[in-house]
Coordinates of C-alpha atoms and ligand atoms in Angstrom, one line a residue:
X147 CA 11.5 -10.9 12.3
X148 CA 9.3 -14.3 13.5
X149 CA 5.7 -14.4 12.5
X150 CA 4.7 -11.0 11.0
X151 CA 1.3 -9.4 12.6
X152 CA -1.0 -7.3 10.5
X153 CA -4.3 -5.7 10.9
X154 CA -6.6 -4.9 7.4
X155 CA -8.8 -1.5 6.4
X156 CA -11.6 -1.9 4.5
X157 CA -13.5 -5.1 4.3
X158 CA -15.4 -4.6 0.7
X159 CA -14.5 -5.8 -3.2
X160 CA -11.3 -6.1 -3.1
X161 CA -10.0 -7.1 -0.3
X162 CA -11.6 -10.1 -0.2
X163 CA -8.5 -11.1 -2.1
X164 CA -6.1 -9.0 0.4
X165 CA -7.4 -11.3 2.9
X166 CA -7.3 -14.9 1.4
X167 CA -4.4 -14.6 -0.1
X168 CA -2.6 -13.4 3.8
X169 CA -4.0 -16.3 5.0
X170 CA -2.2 -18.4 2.0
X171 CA 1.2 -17.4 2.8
X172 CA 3.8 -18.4 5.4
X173 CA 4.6 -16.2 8.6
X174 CA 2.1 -13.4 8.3
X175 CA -0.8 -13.4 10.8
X176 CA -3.6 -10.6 10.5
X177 CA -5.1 -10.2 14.1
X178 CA -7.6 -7.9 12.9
X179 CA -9.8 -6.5 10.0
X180 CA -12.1 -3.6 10.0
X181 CA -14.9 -1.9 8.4
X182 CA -17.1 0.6 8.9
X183 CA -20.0 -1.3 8.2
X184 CA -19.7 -4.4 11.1
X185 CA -21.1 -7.1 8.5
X186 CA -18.0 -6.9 6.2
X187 CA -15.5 -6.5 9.1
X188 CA -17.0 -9.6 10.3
X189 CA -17.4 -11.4 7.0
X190 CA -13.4 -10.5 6.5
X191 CA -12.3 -11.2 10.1
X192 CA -13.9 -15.0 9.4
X193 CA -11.2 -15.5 6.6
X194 CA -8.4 -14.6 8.2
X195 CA -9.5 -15.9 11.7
X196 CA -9.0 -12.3 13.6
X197 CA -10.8 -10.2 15.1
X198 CA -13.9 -7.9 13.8
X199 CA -13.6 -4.0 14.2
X200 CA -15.6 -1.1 13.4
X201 CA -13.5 1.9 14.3
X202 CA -9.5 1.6 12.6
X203 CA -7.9 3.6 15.8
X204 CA -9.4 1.2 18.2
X205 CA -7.9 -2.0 16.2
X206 CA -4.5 -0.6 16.3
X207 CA -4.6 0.6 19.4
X208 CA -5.9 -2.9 21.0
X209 CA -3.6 -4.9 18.5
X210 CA -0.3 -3.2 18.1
X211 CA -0.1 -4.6 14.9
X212 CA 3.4 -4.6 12.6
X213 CA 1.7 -3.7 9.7
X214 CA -1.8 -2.6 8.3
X215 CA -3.1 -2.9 4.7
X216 CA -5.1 -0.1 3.9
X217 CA -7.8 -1.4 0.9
X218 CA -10.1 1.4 1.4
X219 CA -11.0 3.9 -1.7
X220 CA -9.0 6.9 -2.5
X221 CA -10.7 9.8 -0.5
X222 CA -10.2 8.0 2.8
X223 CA -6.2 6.3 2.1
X224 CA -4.5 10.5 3.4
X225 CA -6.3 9.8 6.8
X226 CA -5.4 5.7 7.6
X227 CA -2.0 6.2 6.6
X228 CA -1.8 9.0 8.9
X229 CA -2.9 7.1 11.8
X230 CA -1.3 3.9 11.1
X231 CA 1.9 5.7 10.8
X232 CA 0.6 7.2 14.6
X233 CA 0.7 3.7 15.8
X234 CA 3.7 2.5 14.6
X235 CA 2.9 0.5 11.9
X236 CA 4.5 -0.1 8.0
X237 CA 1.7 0.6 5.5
X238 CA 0.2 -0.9 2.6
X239 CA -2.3 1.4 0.7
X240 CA -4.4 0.4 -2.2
X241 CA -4.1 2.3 -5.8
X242 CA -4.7 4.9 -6.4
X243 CA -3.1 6.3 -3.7
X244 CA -4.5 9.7 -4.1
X245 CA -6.0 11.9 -6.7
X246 CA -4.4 14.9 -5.4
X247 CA -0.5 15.6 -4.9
X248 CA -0.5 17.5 -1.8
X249 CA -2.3 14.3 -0.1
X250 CA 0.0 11.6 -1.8
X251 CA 3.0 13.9 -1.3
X252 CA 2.0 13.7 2.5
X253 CA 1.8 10.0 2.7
X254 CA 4.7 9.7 1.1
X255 CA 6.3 12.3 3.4
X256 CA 4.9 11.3 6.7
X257 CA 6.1 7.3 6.1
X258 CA 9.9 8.6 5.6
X259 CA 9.8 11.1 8.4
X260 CA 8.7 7.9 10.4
X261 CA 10.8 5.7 9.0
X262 CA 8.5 2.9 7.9
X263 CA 8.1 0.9 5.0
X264 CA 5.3 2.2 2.7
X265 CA 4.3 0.1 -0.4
X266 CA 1.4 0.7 -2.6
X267 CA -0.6 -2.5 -3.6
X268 CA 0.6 -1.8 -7.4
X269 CA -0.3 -5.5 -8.4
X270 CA -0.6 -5.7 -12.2
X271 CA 3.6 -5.7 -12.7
X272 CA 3.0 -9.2 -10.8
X273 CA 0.8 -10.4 -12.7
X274 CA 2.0 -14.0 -14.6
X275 CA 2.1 -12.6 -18.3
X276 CA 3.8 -9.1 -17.2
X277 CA 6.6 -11.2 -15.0
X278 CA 7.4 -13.6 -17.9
X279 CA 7.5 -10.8 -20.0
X280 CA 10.0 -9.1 -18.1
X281 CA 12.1 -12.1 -17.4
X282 CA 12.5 -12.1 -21.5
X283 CA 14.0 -8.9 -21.7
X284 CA 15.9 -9.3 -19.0
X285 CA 17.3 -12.9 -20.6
X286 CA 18.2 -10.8 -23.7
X287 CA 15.5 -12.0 -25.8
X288 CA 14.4 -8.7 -27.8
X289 CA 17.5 -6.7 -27.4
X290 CA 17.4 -3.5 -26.0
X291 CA 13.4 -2.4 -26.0
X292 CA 12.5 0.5 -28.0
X293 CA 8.6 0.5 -28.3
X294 CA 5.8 -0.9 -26.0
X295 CA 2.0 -1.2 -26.6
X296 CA 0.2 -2.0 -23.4
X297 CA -3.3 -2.6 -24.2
X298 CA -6.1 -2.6 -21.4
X299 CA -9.3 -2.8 -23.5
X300 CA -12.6 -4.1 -23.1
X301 CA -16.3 -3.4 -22.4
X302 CA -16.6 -6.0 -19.1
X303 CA -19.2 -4.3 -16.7
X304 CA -16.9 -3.3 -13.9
X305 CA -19.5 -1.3 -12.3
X306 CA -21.6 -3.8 -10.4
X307 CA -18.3 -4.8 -8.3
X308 CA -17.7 -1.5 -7.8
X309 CA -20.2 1.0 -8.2
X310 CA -18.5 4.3 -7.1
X311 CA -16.5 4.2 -10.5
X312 CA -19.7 5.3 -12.2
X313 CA -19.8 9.0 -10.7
X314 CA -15.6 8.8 -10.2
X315 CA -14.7 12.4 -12.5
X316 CA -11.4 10.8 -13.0
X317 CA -11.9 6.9 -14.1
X318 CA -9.5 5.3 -16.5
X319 CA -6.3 7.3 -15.7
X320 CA -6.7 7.1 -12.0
X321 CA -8.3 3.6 -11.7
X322 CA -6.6 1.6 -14.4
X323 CA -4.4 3.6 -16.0
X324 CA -1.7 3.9 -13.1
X325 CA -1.8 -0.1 -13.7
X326 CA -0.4 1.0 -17.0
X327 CA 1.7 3.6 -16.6
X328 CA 3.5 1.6 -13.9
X329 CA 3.9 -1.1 -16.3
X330 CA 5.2 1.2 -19.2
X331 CA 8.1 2.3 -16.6
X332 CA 8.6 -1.6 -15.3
X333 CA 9.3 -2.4 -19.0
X334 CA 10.6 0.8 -20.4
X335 CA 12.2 3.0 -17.7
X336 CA 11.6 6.8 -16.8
X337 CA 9.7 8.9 -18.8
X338 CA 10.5 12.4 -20.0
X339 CA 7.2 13.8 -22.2
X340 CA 3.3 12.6 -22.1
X341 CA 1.0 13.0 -24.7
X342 CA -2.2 12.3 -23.9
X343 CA -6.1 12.2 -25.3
X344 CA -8.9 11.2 -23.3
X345 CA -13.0 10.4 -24.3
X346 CA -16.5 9.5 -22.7
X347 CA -17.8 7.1 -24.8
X348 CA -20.4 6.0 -22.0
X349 CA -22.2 9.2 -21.5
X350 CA -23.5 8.1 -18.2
X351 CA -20.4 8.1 -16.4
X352 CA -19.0 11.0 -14.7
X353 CA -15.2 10.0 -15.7
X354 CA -13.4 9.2 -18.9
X355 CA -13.5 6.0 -20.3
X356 CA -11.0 5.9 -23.2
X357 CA -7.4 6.7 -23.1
X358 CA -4.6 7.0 -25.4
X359 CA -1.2 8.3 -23.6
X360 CA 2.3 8.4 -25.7
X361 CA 5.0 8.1 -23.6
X362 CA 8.9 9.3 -24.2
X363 CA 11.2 7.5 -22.0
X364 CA 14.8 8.9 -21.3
X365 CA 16.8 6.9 -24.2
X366 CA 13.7 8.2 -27.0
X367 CA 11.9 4.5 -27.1
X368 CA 8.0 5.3 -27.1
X369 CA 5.3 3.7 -25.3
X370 CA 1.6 3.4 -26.6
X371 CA -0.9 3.4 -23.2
X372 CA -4.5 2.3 -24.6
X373 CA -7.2 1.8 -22.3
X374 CA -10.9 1.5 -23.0
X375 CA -13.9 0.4 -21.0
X376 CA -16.0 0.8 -24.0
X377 CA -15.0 -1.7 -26.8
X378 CA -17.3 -4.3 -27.8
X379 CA -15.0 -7.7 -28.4
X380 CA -15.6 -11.5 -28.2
X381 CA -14.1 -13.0 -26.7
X382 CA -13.7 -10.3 -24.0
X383 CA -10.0 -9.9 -22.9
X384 CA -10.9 -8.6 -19.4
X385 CA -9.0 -8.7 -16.9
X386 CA -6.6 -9.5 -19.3
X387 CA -3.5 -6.5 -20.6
X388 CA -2.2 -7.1 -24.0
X389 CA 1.4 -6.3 -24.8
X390 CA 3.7 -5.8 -27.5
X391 CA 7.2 -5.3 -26.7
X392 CA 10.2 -4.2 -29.7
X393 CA 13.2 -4.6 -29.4
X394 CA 16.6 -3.9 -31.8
X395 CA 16.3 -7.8 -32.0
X396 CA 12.9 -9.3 -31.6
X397 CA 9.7 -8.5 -30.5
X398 CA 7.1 -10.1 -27.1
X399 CA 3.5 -10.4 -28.1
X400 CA 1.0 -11.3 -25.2
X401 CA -2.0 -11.8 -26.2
X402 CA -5.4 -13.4 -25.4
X403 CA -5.6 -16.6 -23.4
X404 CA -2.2 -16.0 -22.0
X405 CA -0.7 -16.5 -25.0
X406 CA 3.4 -15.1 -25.2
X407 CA 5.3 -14.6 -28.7
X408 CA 8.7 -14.6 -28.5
X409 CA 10.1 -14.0 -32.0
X410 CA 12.6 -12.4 -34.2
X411 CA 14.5 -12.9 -37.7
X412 CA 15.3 -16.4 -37.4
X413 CA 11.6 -17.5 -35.8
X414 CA 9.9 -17.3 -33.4
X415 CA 8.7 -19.5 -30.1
X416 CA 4.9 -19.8 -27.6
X417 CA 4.7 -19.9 -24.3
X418 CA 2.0 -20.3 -22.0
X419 CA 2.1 -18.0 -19.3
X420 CA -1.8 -18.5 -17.8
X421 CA -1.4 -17.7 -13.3
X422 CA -1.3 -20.5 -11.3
X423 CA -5.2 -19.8 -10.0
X424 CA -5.2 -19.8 -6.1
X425 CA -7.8 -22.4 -5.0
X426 CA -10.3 -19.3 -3.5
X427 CA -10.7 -17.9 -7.0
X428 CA -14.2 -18.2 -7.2
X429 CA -14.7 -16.5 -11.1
X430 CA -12.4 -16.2 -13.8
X431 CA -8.9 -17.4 -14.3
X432 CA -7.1 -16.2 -11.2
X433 CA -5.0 -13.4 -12.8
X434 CA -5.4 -10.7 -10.7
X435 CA -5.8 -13.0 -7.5
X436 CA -2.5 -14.6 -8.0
X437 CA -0.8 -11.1 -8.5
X438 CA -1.9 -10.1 -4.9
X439 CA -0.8 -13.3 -3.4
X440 CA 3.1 -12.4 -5.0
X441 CA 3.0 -8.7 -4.2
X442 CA 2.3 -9.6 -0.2
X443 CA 4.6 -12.2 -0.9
X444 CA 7.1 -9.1 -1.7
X445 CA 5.9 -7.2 1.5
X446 CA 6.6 -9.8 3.6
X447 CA 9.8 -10.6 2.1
X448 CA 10.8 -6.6 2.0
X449 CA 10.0 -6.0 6.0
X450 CA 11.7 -9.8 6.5
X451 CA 15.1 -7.5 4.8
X452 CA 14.4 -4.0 6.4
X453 CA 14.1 -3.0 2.5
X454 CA 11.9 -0.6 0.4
X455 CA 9.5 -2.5 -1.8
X456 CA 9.8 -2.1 -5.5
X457 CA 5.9 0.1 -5.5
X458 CA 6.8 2.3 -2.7
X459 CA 4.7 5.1 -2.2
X460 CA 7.6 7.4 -3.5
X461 CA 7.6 5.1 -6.4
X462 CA 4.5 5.1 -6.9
X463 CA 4.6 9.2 -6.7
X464 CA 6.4 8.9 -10.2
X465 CA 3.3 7.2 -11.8
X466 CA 1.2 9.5 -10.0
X467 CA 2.9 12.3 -11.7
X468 CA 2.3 11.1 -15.1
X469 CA -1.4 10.5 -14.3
X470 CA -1.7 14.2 -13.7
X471 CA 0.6 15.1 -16.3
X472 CA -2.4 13.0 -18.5
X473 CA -4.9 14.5 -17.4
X474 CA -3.5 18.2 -17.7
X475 CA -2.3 17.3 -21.7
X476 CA -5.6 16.1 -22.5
X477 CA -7.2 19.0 -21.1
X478 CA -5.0 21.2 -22.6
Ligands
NAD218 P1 -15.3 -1.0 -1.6 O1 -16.1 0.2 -1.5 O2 -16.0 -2.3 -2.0 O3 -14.7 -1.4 -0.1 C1 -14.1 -0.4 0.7 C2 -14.5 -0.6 2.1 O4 -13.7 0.2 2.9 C3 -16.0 -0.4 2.4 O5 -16.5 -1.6 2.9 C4 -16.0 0.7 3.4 O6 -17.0 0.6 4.4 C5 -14.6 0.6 4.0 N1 -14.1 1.8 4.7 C6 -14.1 3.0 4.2 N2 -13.5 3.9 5.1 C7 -13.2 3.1 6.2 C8 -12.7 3.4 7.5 N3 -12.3 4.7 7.8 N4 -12.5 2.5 8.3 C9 -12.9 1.2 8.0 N5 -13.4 0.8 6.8 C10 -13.6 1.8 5.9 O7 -14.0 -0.7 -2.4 P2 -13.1 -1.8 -3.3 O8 -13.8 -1.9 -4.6 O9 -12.8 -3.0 -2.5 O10 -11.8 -0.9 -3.6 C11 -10.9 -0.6 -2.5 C12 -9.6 -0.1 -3.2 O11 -9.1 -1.2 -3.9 C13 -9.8 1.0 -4.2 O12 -8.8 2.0 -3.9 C14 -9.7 0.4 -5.5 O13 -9.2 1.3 -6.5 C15 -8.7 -0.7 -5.2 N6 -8.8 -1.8 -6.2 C16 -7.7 -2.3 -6.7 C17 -7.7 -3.3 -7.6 C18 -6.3 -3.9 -8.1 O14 -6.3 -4.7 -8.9 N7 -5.2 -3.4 -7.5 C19 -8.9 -3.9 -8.1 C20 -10.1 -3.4 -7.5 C21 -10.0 -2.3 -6.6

């Protein structure tokens, strides 16, 4: 494959980071961005240097793009998939994919039929902490892992950025909490029972907003999930996810400011695993921006091999079913 042509969907929050970080890497063009509303397309087209659309069908159909990268909210990803799959075209699709099966089970369905490559932008496992982290066990550091805490608490107002979270009836599972449970399986493996309890502490929201999920996994480790967008801290961690990782021989600690613990019975050693902050960063420390840079990275790289990225959507159908599985324990 030469130079790599996509088109973007959905011009808002977010994808201002889709878009800078395409034009950062190396043999990926994106000839067009649209949104409905023509302001944004036009604002996003100006980053990327393509072209401004206000209608999705019309973009593919005049570029005939390889690719598009749906960063759209949930209720509208069934419908763009559908019709970038018409044209042609491998998909991205932002998280969550879906809050119902039947309409992730089709996008999953109608990609293979197809025979594209369908990934789901499932950024935090490429996050800078979460990839050292896994590089550790997989250099032997802890032994074999039996326990995890992954920790995703704090009370930073995420609302302003993204208002439609206040009236969402299903917040922390479906918008941070697939983060999590994708990480408990990158660290952990498969998971075989879900326990879960779920709260709303801020009475004005429509959705929960505190989580705790135990997690089996196939070989009886355990797996703590705690999320809350209601705790009062200072120093905030946010955007920050704390981890503790045990093994049968030593134990990984991230904690605030980047901070990694490596130790065991003999000691124990710090590391500094802060992101390298890309240079449009414009708040913050870069975490989550340099995460999105290294998961297109791994698109690129995946339709450069003719290979399934690691967050395909029938990957990604796994977390999925533990995000229902949460919801359906704690209602229960
Ligand atoms: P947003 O509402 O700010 O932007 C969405 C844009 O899509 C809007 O401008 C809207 O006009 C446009 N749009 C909707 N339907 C369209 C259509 N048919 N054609 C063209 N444009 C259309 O939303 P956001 O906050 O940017 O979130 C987008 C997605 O990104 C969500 O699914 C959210 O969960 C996800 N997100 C992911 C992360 C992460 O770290 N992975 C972080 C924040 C948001």
């Amino acid at each position: 494959m030469g130079e790599i042509r996509g088109c973007v969907i959905g011009a808002g929050y977010f994808a201002r980071n889709h878009l800078h970080a395409w034009k950062d890497l190396e043999g990926v063009t994106i000839a067009g961005v649209c949104d409905l509303d023509s302001r944004r397309a036009e604002a996003g087209a100006d980053i990327v240097g393509g072209r401004a659309f206000g209608d999705a069908a019309a973009m593919l159909d005049a570029l005939k793009p390889d690719f598009v990268d749906i960063v759209t909210t949930h209720e509208t990803h069934r419908a763009l998939v559908e019709l970038a799959v018409d044209a042609g075209c491998h998909v991205i699709c932002q998280k969550p994919l879906a809050l119902d099966r039947d309409d992730a089970t089709a996008m999953v369905d109608v990609c293979g039929r197809a025979g594209v490559h369908f990934m789901v932008h499932e950024n935090f496992r490429y996050q800078a902490p979460m990839q050292a982290a896994r590089r550790m066990i997989d250099n032997g550091r802890i032994g074999r892992p039996n326990y995890a805490r992954i920790q995703h608490r704090h009370h930073h107002d995420i609302f302003s950025a993204q208002p439609y979270l206040r009236t969402e009836p299903q917040l922390a599972i479906m918008d941070v909490g697939v983060h999590m449970l994708d990480l408990a399986r990158f660290f952990m493996g498969e998971v075989h029972d879900l326990y879960a309890r779920t709260r709303r502490v801020q009475r004005e929201l429509a959705g929960e907003d505190s989580v705790v999920i135990s997690l089996g996994h196939d070989d009886e480790a355990a797996t703590l999930v705690d999320i809350s967008f209601a705790t009062w801290m200072q120093p905030d961690p946010f955007p920050q996810t704390l981890l503790r990782i045990a093994g049968d021989e030593g134990t990984i600690e991230i904690g605030e400011g980047f901070h990694m613990r490596v130790s065991n019975s003999r000691g124990g050693e710090n590391f500094d695993v802060s992101p390298k902050s890309p240079a449009w960063v414009r708040s913050g420390d870069g975490l989550i921006e340099q995460s999105v840079v290294v998961i297109q990275q791994h698109w690129l790289d995946c339709l450069r091999r003719d290979v399934d990225p690691a967050t395909s959507g029938a990957d990604n159908l796994k977390v999925l079913d533990l995000a229902w599985r949460a919801y359906e324990e704690a209602a229960a």
